[in-house]
Tab-separated table of C-alpha atoms in Angstrom:
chain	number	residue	atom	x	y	z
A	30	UNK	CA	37.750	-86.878	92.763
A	31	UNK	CA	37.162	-85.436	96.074
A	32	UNK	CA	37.346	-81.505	96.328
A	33	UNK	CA	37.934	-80.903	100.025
A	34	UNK	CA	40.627	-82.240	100.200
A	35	UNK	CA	44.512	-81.464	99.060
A	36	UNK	CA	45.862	-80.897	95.818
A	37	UNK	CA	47.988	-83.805	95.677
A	38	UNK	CA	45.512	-86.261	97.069
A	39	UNK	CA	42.905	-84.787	93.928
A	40	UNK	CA	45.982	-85.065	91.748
A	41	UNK	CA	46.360	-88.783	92.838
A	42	UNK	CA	42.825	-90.092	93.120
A	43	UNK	CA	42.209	-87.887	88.917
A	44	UNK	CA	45.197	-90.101	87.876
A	45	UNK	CA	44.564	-92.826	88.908
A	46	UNK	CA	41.230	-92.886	87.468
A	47	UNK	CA	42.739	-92.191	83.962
A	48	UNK	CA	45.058	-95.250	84.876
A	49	UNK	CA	41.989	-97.313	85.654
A	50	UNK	CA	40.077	-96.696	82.069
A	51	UNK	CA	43.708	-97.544	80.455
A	52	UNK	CA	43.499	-100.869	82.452
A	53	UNK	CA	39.796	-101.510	81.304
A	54	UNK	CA	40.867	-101.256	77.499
A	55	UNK	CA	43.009	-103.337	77.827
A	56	UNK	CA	40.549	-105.440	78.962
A	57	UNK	CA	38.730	-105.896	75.904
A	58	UNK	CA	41.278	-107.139	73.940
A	59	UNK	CA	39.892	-110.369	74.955
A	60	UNK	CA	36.414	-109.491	73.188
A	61	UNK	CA	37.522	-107.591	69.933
A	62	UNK	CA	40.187	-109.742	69.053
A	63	UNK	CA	37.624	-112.262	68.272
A	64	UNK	CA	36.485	-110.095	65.411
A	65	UNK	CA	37.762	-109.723	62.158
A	66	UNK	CA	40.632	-107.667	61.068
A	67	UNK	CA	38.550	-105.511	59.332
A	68	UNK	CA	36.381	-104.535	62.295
A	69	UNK	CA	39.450	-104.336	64.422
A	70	UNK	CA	40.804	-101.488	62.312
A	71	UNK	CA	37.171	-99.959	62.846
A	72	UNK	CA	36.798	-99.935	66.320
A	73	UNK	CA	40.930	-98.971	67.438
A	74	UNK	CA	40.082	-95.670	64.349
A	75	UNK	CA	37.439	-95.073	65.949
A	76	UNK	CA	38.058	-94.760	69.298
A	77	UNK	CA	41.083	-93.256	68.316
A	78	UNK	CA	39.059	-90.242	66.691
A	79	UNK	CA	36.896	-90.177	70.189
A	80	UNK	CA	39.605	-89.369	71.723
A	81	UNK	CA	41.186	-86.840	70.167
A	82	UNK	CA	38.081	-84.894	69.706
A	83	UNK	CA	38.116	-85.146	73.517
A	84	UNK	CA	41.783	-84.316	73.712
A	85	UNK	CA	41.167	-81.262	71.395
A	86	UNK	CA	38.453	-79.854	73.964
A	87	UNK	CA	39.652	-80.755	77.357
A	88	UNK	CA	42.740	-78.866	75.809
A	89	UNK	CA	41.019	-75.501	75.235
A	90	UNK	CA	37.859	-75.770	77.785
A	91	UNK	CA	40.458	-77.056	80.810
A	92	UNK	CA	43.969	-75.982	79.881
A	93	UNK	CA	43.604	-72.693	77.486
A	94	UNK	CA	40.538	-70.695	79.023
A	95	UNK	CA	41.545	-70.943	82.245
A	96	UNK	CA	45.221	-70.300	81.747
A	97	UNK	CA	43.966	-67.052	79.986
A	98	UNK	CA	41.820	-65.736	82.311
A	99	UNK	CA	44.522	-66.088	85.063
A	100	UNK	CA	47.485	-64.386	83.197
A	101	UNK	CA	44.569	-62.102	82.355
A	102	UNK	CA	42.910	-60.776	85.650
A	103	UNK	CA	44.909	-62.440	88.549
A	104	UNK	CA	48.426	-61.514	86.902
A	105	UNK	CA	47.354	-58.416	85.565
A	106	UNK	CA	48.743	-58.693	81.395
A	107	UNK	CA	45.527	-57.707	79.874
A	108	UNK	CA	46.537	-57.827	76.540
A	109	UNK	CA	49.398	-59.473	77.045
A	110	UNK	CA	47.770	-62.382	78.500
A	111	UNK	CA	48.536	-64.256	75.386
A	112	UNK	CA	52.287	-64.118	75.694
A	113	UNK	CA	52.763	-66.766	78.766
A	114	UNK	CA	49.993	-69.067	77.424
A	115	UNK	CA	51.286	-69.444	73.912
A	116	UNK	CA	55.132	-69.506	75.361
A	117	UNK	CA	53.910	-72.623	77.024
A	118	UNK	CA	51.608	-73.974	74.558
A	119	UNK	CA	54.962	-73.927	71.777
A	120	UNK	CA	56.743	-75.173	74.414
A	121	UNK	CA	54.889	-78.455	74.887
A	122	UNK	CA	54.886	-79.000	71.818
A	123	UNK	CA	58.414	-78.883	70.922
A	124	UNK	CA	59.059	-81.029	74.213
A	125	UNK	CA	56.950	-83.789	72.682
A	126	UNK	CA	58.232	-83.065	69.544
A	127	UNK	CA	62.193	-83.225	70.375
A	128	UNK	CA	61.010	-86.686	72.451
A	129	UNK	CA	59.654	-88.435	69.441
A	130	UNK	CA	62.842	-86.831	67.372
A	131	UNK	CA	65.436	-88.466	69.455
A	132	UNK	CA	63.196	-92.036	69.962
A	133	UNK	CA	63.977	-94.363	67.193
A	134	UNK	CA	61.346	-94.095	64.423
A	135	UNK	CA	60.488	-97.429	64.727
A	136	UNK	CA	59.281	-97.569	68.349
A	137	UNK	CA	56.024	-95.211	66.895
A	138	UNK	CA	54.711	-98.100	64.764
A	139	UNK	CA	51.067	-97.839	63.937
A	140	UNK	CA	49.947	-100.471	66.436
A	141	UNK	CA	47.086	-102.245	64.346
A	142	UNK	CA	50.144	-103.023	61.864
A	143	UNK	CA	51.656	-105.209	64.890
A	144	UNK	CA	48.323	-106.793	65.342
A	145	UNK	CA	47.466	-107.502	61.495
A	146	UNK	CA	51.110	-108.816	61.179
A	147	UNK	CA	50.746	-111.413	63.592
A	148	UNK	CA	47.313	-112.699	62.562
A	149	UNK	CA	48.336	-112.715	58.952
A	150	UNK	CA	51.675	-114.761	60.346
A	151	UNK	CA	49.404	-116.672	62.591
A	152	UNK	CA	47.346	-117.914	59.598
A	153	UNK	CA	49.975	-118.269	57.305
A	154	UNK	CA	51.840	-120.550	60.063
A	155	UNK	CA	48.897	-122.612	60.435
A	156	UNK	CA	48.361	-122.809	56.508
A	157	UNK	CA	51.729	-124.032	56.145
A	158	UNK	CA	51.250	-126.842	58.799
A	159	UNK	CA	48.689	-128.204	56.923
A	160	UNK	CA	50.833	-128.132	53.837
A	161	UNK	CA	54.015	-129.911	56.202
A	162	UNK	CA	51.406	-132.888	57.180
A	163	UNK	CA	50.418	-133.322	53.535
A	164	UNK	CA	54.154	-133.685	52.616
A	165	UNK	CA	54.943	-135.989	55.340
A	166	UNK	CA	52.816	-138.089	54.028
A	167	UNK	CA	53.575	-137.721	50.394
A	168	UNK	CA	57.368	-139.269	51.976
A	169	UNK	CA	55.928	-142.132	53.788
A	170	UNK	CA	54.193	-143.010	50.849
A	171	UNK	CA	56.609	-142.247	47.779
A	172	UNK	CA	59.901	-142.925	50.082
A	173	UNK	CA	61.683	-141.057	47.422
A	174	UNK	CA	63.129	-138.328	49.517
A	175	UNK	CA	64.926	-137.476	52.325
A	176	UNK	CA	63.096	-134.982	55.059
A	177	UNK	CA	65.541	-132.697	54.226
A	178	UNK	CA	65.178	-132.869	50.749
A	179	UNK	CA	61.785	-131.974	50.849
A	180	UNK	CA	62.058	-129.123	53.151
A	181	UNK	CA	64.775	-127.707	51.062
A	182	UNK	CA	62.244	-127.975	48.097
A	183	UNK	CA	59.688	-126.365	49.890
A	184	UNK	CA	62.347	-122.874	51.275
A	185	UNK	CA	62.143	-124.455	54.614
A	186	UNK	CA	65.503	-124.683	56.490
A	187	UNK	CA	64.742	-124.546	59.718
A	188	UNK	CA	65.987	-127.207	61.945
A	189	UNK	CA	63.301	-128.458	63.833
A	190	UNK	CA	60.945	-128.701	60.469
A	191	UNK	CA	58.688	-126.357	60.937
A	192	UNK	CA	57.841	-123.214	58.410
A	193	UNK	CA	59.922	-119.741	58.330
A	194	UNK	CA	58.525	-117.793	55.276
A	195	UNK	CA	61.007	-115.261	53.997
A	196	UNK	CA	58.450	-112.425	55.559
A	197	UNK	CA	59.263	-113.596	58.921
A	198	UNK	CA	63.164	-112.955	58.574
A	199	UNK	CA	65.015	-109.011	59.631
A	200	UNK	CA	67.065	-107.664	57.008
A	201	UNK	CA	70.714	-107.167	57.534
A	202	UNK	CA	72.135	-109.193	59.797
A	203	UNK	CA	69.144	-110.000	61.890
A	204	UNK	CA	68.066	-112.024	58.937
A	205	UNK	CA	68.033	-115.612	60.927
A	206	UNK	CA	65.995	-114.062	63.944
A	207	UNK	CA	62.655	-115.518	64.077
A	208	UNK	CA	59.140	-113.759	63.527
A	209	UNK	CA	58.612	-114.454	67.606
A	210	UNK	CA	61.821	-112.209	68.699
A	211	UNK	CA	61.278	-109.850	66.054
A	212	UNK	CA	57.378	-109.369	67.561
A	213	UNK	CA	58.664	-109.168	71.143
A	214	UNK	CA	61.032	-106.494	70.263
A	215	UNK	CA	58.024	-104.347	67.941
A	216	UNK	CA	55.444	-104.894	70.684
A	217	UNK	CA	57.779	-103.639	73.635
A	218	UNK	CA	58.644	-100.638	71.334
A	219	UNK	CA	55.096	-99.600	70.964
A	220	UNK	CA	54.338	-100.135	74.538
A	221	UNK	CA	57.288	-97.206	75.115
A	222	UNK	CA	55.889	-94.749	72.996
A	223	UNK	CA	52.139	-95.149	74.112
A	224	UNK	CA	53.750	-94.401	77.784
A	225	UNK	CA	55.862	-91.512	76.573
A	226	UNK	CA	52.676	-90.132	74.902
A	227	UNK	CA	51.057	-90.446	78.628
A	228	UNK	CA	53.769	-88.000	80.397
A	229	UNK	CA	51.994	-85.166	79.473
A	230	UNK	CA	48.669	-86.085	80.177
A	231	UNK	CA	49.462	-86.890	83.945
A	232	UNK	CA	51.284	-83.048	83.903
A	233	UNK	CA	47.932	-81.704	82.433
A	234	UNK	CA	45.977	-83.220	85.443
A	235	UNK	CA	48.597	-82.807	88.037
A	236	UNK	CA	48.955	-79.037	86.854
A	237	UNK	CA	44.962	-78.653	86.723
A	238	UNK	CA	44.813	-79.848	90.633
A	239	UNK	CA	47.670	-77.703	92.002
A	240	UNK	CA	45.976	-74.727	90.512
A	241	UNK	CA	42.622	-75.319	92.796
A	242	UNK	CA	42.885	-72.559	95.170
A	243	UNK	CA	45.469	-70.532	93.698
A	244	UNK	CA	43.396	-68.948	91.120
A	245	UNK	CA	39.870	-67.936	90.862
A	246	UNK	CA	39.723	-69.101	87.482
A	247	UNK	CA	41.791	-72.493	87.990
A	248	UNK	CA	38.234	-74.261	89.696
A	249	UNK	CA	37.710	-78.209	90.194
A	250	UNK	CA	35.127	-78.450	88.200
A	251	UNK	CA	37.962	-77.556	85.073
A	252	UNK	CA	40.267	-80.133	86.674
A	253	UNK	CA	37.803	-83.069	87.171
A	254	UNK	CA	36.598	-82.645	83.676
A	255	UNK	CA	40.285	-82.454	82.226
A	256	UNK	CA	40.259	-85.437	84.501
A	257	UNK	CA	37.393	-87.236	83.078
A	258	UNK	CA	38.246	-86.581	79.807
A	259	UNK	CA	41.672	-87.678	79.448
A	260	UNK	CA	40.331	-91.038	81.017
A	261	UNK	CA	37.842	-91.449	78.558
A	262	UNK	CA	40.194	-91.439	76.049
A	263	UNK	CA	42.961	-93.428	77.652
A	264	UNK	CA	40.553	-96.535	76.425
A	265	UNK	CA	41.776	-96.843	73.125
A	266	UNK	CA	45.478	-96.551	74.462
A	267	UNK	CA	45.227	-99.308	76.434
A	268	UNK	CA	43.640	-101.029	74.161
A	269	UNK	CA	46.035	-100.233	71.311
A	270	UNK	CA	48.747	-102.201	73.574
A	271	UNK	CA	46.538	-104.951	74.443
A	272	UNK	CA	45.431	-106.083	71.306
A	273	UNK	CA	48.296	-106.120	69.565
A	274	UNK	CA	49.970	-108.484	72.336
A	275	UNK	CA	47.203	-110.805	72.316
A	276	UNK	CA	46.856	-111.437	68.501
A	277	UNK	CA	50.372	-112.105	68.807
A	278	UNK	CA	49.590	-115.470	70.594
A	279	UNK	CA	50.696	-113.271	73.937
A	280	UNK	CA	48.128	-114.820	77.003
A	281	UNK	CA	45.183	-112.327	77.786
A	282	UNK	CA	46.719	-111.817	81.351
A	283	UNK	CA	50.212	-111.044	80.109
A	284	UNK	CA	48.701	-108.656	77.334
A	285	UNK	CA	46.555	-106.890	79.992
A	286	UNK	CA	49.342	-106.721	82.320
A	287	UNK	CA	51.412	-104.523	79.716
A	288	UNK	CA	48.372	-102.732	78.536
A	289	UNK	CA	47.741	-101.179	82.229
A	290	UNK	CA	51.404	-100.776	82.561
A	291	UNK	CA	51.671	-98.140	80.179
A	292	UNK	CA	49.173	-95.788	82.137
A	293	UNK	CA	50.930	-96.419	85.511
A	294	UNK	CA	53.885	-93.019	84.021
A	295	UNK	CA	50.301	-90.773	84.675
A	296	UNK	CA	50.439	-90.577	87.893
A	297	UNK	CA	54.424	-89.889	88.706
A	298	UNK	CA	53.925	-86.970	85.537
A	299	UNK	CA	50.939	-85.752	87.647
A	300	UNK	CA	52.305	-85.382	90.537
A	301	UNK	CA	55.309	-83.733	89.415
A	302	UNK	CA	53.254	-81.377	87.734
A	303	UNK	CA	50.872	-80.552	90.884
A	304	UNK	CA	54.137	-80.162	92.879
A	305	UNK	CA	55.457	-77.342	90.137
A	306	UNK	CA	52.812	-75.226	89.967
A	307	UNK	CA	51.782	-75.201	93.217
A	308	UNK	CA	55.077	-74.173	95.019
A	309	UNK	CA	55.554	-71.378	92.050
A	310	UNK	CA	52.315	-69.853	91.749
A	311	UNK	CA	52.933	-67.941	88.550
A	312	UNK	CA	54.244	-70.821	86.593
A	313	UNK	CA	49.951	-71.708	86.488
A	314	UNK	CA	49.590	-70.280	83.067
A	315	UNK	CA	52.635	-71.413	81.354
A	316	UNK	CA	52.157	-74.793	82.835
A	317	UNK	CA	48.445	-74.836	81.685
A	318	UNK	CA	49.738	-73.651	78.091
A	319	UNK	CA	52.233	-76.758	78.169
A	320	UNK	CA	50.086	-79.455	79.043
A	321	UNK	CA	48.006	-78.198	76.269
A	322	UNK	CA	50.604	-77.669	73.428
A	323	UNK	CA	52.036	-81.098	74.382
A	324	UNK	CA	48.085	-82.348	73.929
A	325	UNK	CA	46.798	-80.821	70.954
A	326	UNK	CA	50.928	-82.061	69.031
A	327	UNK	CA	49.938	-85.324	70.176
A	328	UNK	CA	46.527	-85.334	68.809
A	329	UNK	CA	47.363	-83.793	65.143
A	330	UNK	CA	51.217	-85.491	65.055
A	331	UNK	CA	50.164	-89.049	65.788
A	332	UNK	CA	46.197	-89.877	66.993
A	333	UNK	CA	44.801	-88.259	63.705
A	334	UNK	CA	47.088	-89.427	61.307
A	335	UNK	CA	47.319	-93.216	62.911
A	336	UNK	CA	43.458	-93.329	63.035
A	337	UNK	CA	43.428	-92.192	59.286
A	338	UNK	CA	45.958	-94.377	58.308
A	339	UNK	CA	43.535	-97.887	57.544
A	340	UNK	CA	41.066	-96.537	55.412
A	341	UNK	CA	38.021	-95.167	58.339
A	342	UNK	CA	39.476	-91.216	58.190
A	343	UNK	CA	35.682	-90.718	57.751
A	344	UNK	CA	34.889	-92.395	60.526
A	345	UNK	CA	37.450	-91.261	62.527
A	346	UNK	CA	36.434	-87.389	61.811
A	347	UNK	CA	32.987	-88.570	62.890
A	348	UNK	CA	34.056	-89.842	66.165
A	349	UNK	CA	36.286	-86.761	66.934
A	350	UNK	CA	33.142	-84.599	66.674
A	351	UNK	CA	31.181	-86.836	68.818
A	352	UNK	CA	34.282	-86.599	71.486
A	353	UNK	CA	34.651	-82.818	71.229
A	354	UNK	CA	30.593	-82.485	71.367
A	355	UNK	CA	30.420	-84.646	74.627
A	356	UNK	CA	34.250	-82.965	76.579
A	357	UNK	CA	32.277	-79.942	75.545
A	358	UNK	CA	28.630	-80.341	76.964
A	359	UNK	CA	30.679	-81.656	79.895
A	360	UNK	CA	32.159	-78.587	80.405
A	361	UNK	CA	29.286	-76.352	80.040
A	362	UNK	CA	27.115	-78.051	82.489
A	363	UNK	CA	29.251	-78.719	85.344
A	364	UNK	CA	30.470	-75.321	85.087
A	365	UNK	CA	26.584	-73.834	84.754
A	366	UNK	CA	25.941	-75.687	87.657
């Protein structure tokens, strides 16, 4: 970030380094997926908890205390400061809440399920090669049965031969549709909500940079650290897209491709946001209160609960005190300086 220069160009160049540390976890999809499952779950929870311990402070340190000194002093409430900032801090949350209400449940999948599901399919795919060969040659030597017989034997009626396990079939009427469609359709669902979950972290950065100037209390120093923060913990997102793509059998330039894709919505939400607060000057604090209600549901509505959900909660609450630590030394010191 650059501070002499205009609101919208600081609003740019801030998201688009938060786009930039989405597009290098995705990157190392290439590197983890090498590991076990086990250490996959490890690494995503914790990262996860990283985050939101970084989310949780750039929210108050960036977005609260500034939005509360400005309805404060420069609007003149006093007491009432509080009203505007927890308007807009209800606010965002209900926004993000009524957008994951009307989104299918489905398209909020824990995305390490989508990645364990396909290696387990992967393996059990390959297993089940091995056990096609040994029947094949079972036939050639027995010549008792047809091919057909034997796959019937074996649950296999698939026309080209080759394995469909009962776990790889939809319910209902999607019941025929293979485990590959039925991945595509999971993977591009999670991709959507990681993106949605984005939106209002480009309005907290775009509504931190059209403040500059406007308010004695809305400084750069609180809008390159929001900045720098919400970058920071944009790694695990894109990695959370990546991975799951590439265990999938997806190629590692297809699964980064998506992975960056879904931090590209920060910089249209941050502009938008720089462009509302800084034509209507007094929307600062209610703005400020919104990108950090729609933050802080985000963090205890899905982060949390998806990093706690594989059995590293502990972990997890260890990293999110590491993140807070950190967003919060980085606050102190730029602003002591």
């Amino acid at each position: 970030m650059i501070q002499d220069v205009s609101p919208f160009v600081q609003t740019i160049l801030g998201t688009g380094l938060t786009w930039f540390v989405t597009a290098l976890g995705s990157v190392f999809c290439f590197i983890i997926s090498s590991h076990s499952v086990h250490l996959q779950n490890q690494i995503l929870d914790g990262c996860l908890g990283f985050s939101a311990g970084i989310m949780l402070a750039a929210s108050f340190w960036s977005l609260l205390d500034p939005a509360l000194e400005m309805a404060k002093n420069d609007l003149g409430l006093g007491a009432y400061a509080i009203v505007p900032v927890i308007s807009g801090l209800f606010f965002g949350a209900i926004f993000v809440g009524m957008v994951e209400y009307f989104l299918p449940a489905q398209w909020f999948e824990p995305a390490l399920d989508v990645a364990i599901d396909s290696s387990y399919m992967q393996r059990k795919v390959n297993s089940m090669e091995l056990l096609n060969e040994s029947h094949k040659t079972t036939d050639s030597l027995m010549n008792k049965y047809t091919e057909s017989d034997v796959r019937l034997r074996r649950g296999d009626t698939s026309q080209n031969g080759s394995y469909e396990s009962p776990e790889s079939l939809e319910d209902g009427d999607n019941r025929k549709q293979p485990k590959r469609m039925l991945m595509t359709r999971r993977l591009w669902l999670l991709l959507i909500a990681i993106t949605v979950h984005n939106i209002p972290e480009g309005l907290a950065v775009g509504i931190a940079f059209g403040g500059v100037g406007q308010y004695p209390h809305a400084t750069f120093s609180h809008a390159s650290n929001l900045a720098i923060g919400i970058a920071i913990q944009n790694f695990p997102e894109g990695l959370a897209v990546s991975l799951p793509l590439y265990s999938a059998g997806y190629g590692f330039l297809k699964s980064f491709w998506y992975g960056q894709l879904s931090g590209l919505v920060e910089p249209c939400a941050g502009l938008i946001g720089c462009l509302a607060v800084h034509f209507f000057r007094k929307l600062q604090p209610y703005a400020l209160g919104f990108a950090a209600g729609a933050m802080v549901f985000v963090v205890f509505d899905d982060v949390m609960p998806e990093s706690h959900s594989r059995g590293h909660g502990r972990l997890s609450s260890i990293m999110g005190l590491i993140g807070f630590a950190i967003m919060m030394c980085l606050e102190v010191i730029t602003e002591s300086n």
